[in-house]
Structures are given as C-alpha cells and as structure tokens.
Tab-separated table of C-alpha atoms in Angstrom:
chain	number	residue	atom	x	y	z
A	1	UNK	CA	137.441	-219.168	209.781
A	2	UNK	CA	137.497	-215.433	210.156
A	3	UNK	CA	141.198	-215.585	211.949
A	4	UNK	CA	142.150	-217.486	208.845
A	5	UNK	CA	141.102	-214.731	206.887
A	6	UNK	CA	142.299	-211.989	208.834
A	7	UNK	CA	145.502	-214.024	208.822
A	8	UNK	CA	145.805	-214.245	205.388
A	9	UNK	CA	144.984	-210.183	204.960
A	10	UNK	CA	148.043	-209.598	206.863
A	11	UNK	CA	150.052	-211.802	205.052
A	12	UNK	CA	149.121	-209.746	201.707
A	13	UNK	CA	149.628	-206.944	203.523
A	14	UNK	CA	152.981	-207.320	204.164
A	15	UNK	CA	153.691	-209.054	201.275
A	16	UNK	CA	152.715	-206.050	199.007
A	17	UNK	CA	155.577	-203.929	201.221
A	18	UNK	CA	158.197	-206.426	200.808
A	19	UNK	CA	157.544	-205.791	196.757
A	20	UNK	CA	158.777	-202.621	196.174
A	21	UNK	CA	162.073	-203.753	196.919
A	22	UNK	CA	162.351	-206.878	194.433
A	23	UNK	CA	161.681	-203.813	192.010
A	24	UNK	CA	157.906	-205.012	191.679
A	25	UNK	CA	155.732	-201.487	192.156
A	26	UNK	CA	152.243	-202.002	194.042
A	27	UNK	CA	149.747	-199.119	193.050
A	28	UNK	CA	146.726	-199.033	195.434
A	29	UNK	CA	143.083	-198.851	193.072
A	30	UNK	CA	140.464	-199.620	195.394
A	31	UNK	CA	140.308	-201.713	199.145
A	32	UNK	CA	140.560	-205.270	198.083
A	33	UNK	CA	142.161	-204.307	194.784
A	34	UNK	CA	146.165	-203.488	193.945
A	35	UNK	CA	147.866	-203.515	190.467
A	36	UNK	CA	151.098	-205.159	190.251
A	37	UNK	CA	153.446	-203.999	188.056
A	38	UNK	CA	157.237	-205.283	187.183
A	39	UNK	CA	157.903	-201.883	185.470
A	40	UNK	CA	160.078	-199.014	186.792
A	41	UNK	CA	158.294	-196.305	185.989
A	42	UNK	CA	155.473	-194.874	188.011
A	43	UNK	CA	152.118	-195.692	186.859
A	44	UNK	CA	149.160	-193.099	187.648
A	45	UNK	CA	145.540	-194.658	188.564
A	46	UNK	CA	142.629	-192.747	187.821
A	47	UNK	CA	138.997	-193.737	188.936
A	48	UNK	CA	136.584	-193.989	185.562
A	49	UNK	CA	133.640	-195.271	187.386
A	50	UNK	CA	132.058	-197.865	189.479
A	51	UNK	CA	134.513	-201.613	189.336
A	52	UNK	CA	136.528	-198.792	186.492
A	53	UNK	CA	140.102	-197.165	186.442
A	54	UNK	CA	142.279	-196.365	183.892
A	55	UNK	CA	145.944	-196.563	184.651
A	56	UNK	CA	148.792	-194.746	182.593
A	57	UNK	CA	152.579	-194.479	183.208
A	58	UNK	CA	153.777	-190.861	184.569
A	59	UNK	CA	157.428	-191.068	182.656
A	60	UNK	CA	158.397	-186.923	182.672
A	61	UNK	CA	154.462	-185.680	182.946
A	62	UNK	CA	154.431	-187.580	186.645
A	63	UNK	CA	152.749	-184.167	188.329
A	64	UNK	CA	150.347	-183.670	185.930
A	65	UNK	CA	149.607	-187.488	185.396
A	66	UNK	CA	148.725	-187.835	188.864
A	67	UNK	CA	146.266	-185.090	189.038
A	68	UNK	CA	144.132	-186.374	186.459
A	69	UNK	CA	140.540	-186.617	186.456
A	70	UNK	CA	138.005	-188.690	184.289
A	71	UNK	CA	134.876	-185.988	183.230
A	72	UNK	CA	131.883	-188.257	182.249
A	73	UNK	CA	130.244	-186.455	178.982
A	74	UNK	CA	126.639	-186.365	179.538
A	75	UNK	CA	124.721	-189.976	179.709
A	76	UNK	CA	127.063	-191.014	176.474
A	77	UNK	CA	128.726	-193.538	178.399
A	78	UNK	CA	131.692	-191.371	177.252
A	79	UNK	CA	134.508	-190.049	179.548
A	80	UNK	CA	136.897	-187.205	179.245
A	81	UNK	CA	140.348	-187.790	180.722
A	82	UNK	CA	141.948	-184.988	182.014
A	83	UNK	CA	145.104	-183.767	183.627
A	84	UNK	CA	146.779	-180.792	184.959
A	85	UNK	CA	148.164	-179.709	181.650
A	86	UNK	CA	145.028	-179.989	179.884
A	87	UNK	CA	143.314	-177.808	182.388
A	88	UNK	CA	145.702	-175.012	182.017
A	89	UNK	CA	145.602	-174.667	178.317
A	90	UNK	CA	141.922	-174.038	177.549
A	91	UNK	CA	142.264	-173.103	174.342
A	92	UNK	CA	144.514	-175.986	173.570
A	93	UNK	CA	141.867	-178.334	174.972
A	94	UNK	CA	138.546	-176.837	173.317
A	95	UNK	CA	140.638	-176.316	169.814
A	96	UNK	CA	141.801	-180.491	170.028
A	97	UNK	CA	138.181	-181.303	170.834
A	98	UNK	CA	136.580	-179.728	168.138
A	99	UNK	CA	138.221	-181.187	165.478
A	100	UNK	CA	137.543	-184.669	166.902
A	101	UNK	CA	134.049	-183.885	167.571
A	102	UNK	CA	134.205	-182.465	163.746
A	103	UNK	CA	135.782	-185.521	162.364
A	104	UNK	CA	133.287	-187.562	164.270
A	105	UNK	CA	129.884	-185.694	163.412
A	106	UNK	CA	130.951	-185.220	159.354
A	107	UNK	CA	131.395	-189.478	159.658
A	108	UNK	CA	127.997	-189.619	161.296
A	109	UNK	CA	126.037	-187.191	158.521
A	110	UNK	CA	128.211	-189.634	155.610
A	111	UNK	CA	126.431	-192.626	157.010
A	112	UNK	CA	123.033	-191.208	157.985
A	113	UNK	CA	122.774	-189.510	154.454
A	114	UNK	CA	124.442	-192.596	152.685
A	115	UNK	CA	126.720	-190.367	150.861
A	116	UNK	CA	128.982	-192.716	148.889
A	117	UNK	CA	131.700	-189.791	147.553
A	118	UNK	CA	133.782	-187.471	149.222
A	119	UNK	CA	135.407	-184.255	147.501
A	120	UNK	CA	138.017	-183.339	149.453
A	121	UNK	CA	138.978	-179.851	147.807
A	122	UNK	CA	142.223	-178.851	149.171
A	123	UNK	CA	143.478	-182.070	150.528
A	124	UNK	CA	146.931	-180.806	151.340
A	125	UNK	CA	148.788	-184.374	152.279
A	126	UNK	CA	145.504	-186.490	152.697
A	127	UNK	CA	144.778	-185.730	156.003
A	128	UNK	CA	141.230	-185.434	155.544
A	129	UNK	CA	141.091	-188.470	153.944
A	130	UNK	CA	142.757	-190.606	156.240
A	131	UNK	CA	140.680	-189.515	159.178
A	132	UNK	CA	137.786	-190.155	157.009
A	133	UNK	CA	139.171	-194.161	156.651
A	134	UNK	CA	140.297	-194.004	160.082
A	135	UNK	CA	136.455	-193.226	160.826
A	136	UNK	CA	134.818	-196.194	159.172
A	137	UNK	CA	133.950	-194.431	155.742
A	138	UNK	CA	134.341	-196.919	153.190
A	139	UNK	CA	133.331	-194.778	150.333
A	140	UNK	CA	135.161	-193.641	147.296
A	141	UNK	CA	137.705	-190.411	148.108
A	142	UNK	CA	138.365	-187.639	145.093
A	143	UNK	CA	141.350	-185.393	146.405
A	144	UNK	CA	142.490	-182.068	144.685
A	145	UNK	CA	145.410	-180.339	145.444
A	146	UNK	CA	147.460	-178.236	143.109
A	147	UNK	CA	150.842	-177.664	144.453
A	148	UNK	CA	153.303	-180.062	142.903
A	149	UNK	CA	155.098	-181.052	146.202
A	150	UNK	CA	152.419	-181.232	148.337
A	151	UNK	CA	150.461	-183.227	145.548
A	152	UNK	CA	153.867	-186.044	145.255
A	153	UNK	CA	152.743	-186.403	149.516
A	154	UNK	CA	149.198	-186.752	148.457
A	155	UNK	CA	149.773	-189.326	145.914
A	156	UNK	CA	151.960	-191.470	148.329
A	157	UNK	CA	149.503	-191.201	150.728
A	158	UNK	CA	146.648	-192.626	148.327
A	159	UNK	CA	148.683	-195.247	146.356
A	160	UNK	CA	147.094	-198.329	148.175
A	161	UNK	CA	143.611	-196.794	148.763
A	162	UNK	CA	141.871	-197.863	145.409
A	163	UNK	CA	138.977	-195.830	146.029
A	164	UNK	CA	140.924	-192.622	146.730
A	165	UNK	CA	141.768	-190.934	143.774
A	166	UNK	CA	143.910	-188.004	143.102
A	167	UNK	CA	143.881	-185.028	140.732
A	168	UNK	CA	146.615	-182.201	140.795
A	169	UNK	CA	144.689	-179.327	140.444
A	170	UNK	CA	142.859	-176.540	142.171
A	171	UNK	CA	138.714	-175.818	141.792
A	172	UNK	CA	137.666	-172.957	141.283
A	173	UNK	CA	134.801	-170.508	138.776
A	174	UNK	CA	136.739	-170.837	135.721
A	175	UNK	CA	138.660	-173.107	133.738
A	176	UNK	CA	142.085	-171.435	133.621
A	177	UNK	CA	145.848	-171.419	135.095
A	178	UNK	CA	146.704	-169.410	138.071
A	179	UNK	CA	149.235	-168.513	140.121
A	180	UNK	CA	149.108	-169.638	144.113
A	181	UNK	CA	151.533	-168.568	147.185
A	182	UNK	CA	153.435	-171.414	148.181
A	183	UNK	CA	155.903	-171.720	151.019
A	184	UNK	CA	153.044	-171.409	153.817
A	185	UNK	CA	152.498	-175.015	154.786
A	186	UNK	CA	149.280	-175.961	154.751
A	187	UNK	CA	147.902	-172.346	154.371
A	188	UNK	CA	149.068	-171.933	150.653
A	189	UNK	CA	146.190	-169.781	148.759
A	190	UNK	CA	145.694	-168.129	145.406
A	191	UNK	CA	144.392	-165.071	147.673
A	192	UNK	CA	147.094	-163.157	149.050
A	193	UNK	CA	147.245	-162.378	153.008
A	194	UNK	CA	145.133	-159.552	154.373
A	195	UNK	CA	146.637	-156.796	156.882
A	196	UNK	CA	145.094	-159.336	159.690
A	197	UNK	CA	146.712	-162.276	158.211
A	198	UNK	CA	149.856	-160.492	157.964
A	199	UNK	CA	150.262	-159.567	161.685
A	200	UNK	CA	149.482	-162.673	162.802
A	201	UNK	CA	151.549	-164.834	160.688
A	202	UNK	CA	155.424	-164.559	160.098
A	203	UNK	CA	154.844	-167.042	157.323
A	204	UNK	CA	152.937	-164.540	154.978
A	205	UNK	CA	156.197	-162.095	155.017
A	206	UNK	CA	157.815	-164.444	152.262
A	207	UNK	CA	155.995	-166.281	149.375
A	208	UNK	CA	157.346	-168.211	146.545
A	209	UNK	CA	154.406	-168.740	143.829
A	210	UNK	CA	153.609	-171.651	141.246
A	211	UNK	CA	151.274	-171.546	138.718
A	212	UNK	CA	148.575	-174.474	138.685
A	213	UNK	CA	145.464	-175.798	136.997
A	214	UNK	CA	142.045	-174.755	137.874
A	215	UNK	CA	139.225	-176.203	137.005
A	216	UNK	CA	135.650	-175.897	137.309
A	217	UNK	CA	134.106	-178.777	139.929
A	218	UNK	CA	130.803	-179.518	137.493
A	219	UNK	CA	134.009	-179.844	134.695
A	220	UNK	CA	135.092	-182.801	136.624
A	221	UNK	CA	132.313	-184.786	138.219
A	222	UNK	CA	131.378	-186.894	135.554
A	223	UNK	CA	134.393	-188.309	135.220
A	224	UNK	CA	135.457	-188.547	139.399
A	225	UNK	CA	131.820	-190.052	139.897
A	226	UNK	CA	132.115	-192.305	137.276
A	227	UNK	CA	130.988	-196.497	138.191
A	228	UNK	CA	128.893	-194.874	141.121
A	229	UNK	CA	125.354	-196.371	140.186
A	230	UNK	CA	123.566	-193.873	142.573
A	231	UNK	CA	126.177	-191.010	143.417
A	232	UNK	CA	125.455	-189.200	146.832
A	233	UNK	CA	128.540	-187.267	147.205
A	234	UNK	CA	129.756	-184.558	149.864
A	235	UNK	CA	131.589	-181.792	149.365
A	236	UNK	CA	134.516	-180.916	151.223
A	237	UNK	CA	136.830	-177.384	151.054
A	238	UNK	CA	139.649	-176.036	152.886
A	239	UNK	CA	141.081	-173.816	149.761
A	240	UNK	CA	142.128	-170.688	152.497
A	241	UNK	CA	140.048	-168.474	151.934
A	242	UNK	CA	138.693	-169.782	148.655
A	243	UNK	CA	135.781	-171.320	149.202
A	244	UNK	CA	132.794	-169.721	147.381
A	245	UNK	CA	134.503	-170.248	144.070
A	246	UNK	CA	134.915	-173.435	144.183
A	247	UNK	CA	131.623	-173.641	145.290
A	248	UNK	CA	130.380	-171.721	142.264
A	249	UNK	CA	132.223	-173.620	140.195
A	250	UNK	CA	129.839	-176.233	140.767
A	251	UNK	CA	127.162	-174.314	138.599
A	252	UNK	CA	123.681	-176.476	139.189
A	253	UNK	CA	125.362	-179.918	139.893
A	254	UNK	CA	125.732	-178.513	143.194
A	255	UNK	CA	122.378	-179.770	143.989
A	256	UNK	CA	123.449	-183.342	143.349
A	257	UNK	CA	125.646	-182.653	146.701
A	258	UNK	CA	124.010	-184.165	150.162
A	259	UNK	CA	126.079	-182.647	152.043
A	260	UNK	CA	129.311	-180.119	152.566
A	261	UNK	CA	132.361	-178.820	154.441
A	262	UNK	CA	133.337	-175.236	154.612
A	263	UNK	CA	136.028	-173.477	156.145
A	264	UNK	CA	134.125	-169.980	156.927
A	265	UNK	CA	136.297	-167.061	157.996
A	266	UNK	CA	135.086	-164.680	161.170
A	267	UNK	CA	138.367	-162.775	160.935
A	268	UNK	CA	139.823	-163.295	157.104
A	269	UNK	CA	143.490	-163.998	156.840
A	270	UNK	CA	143.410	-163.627	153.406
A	271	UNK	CA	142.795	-160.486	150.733
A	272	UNK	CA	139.407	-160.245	149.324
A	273	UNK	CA	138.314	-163.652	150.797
A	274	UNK	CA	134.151	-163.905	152.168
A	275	UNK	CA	133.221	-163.633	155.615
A	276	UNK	CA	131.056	-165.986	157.358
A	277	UNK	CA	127.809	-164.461	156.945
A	278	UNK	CA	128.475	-163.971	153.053
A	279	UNK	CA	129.753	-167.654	152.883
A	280	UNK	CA	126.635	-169.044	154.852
A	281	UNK	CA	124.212	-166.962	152.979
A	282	UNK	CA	125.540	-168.451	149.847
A	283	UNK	CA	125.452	-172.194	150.976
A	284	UNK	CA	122.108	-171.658	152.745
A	285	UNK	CA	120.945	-170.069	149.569
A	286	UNK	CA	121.698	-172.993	147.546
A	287	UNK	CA	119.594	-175.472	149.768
A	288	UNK	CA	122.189	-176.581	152.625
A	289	UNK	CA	121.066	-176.231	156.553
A	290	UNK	CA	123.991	-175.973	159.234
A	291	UNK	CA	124.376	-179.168	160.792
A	292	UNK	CA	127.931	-178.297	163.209
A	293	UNK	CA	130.357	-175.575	163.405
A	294	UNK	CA	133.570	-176.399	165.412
A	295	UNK	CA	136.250	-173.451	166.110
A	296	UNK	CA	139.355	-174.154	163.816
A	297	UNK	CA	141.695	-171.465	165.051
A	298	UNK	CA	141.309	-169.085	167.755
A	299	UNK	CA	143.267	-165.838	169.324
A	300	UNK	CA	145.358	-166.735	172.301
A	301	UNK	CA	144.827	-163.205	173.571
A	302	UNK	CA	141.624	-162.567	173.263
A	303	UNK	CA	139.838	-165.997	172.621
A	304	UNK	CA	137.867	-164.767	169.631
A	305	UNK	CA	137.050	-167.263	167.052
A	306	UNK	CA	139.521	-166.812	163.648
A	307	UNK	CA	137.578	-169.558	161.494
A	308	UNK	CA	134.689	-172.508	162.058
A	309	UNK	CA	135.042	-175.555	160.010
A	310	UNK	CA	131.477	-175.240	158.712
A	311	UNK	CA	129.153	-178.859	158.302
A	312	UNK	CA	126.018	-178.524	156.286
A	313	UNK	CA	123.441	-180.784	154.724
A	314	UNK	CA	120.945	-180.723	152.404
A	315	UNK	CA	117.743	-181.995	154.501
A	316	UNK	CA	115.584	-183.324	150.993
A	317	UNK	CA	118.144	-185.706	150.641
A	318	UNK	CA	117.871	-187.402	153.889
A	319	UNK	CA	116.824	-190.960	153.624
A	320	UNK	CA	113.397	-191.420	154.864
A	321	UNK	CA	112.254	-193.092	157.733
C-alpha cells in the first residue's frame, strides 16, 4: 500500500513538471498543496495563515508582488497585505489607511448612535456620500456644494439615490452671497490661500472666482430633515478651511447634532482660517467629545501632520444600554 502511494507521489511529481510546458503554470503553496493555473501570467502566493494564502497575479509589479507579506492586525481576525512598494512609501501607506480606518469608524459611530441624517457640507462630487452607501449606511444624505460645475457632478452622482438630496449652496454664519476661488479642484474655498498654502501648492498661484449662495445651516434643517419622525443627524464639513462658520451657523440646533466631522487644520493653507486647538475648543465647547482623528495630508519632507479629519460625538445622545 505505501509503494502505491509513493508511486503515485512520483507520478504527480513529474506530472506537475511536464505542465509548464502545455502552458499550464504550477505555483507551489504548501507540501501536499499546488495551484494550477491555465493563465500566462505569473501569479504570486502569499501565506495568510494556518490552511490560508492569498494568491494575486504579478503582471508589471512581479518584484514587489513576490515580496509581499500578510501583517495580522491585532486579534481582529484582520490582515494587512503588504508588498515591497507599500513598504517604501510610508507616508503613502499610513495616509491610505487612515482614511479607510476614517470611513470605517464614522460608519460605526452612525450605527451605534442611530443617526438617521448625514450633512455632508462640502460634498465636492459625492464622494463622501458614496463611501457612506458603500459602508452600509442606509440613511437619508443632505449634500451642499456651491460651485456650479462641481454641483452638475454632484447631482449626477445622486440622481438614483432617493434619499440623497442635493442643495447648491455653501453654509456658512450669515445668509448672504459670496464670492469663492474656484479652479483648485477639490480645495476651492471662500478663504484665500495663506503664505503656507501658497508655497506648497502651485494651484493657489491662479484663481478664477464665482459668486454663490450661503446660507445659514439652522436656515435649512427644517426643511432637509423634513419626514424624519425622530431626526438624529451628523454633521459633516470639509469647507477648506471654513469650518467654524458653518458650524456657527447652526446657532442652538447644533445640539440636535449626535455627532460631527471636521477637517481641523495643524498647519492652515488658507488666510484667516482656525487652527486645531481653536476649532476643537469650539466643538468641545458646544458638547462634542473626540471620538478619532486620522492624518488627512502630511509633509513629505518632514512628516508633520498638515490637517486631521476630526470625528466627534456628543456622548448624551448615545443610546443606552
């Protein structure tokens, strides 16, 4: 019985040689274990855990691809694949994680705090919004974003969402018309650039401008909340540099808010714009508690932090246990 099997090993063996040149590619996993594969290109194996691999095809990245690792995160169950591009672009890496690990811990505080309304202040093309769906949230979605072209994107982007709704206009303290920089992508502001912002981004040499509706948040929640039978909504803004006025536009109905999103500025890119310590002050002030802060931008040479995308949440409105 045992020459039979050693037999039969052999016959594998040599079996998996011959396959290469049919054009069938034999990638070694484990003893025991081979994957097969008809395709041409090279596929890359990397171990994931006990009886676990995950296999990818090289294509131009076959160096780095083959010199990937899986990092386990913790007792999460969760894994971290890596390879050598990854690891030589720190920055790169931490940035790219922090905005999932964002995305995934603002998802987690909309469903522990059953928040059932999301402003997304500044939506630019719906982004936000999309990652939110892509996340599970199921709520309603009330985007504002001024700029007409950007707004046309926004509204595409919407049109089969019937619980996203749209509204061309900025937020801000006052009811009034203004005018805003356009012409910087997503970074269009009613601020103008500060000396900082100036050296570090070509963009701010040139503006174009277009005036635009502002309008005051408590002005407008009546009518965005409107069919909600118990409104919990969250605050989101991303209004460069902007923030705390929209923020004060909110006047007392800020305190219906469970939660909120704020782009805080270590270094400020733009004129007359709050720090971080002013903007936290003001949020903390108002009844909000820090529950994540995830590096947005950073300096290549130098590492420091430009701006945190700020998560807070107003504790008395957890549910209780």
């Amino acid at each position: 019985m045992s020459d039979r099997a050693g037999g039969m090993q052999t016959f594998y063996r040599r079996l998996l040689r011959l396959m290469p040149r049919i054009g069938v590619q034999v990638s070694d996993i484990a003893p025991g274990t081979a994957l097969v594969s008809r395709s041409a290109t090279p596929l890359t194996v990397t171990g994931a855990g006990k009886g676990t691999w995950i296999v990818r095809r090289a294509k131009d990245g076959a160096a780095d691809h083959a010199d990937a690792s899986a990092v386990r995160l913790g007792g999460t169950g969760a894994l971290l694949l890596m390879d050598g591009a990854a690891r030589r672009d720190e920055r790169k890496l931490q940035l790219a994680a922090a905005e999932y690990l964002c995305a995934q811990h603002v998802a987690a505080m909309l469903a522990l705090y059953d928040a059932n309304c999301v402003f997304d202040v500044g939506a630019n093309s719906g982004q936000y919004a999309r990652r939110l769906r892509r996340l599970g949230y199921t709520g309603r979605i009330v985007s504002f974003e001024p700029t007409s072209e950007t707004f046309a994107e926004l509204e595409r982007a919407a049109a089969q969402d019937p619980d996203w709704h749209v509204y061309r206009c900025g937020l801000g303290r006052a009811e009034t018309t203004a005018e805003i920089h356009t012409g910087w992508k997503t970074m269009n502001s009613l601020l103008g650039p500060s000396d900082y912002g100036r050296d570090r981004y070509s963009r701010f040499g040139t503006s174009d401008t277009e005036e635009i509706r502002v309008r005051r948040l408590d002005e407008v929640m009546d009518e965005a909340l409107e069919g909600l039978a118990d409104p919990r909504p969250y605050l989101k803004m991303d209004t460069q540099g902007y923030d705390l006025e929209v923020f004060a536009g909110a006047g007392r109905r800020i305190e219906e808010f469970v939660g909120m999103q704020s782009e805080v500025a270590v270094l400020r890119l733009y004129e007359g714009s709050p720090g971080m310590g002013e903007a936290v002050a003001t949020y903390e002030a108002a009844g909000f508690g820090i529950t994540g802060m995830y590096p947005v931008t950073r300096e290549a040479t130098t590492g420091r932090v430009i701006e945190f995308d700020c998560v807070l949440m107003r504790a008395d409105a957890a549910p209780k246990p």
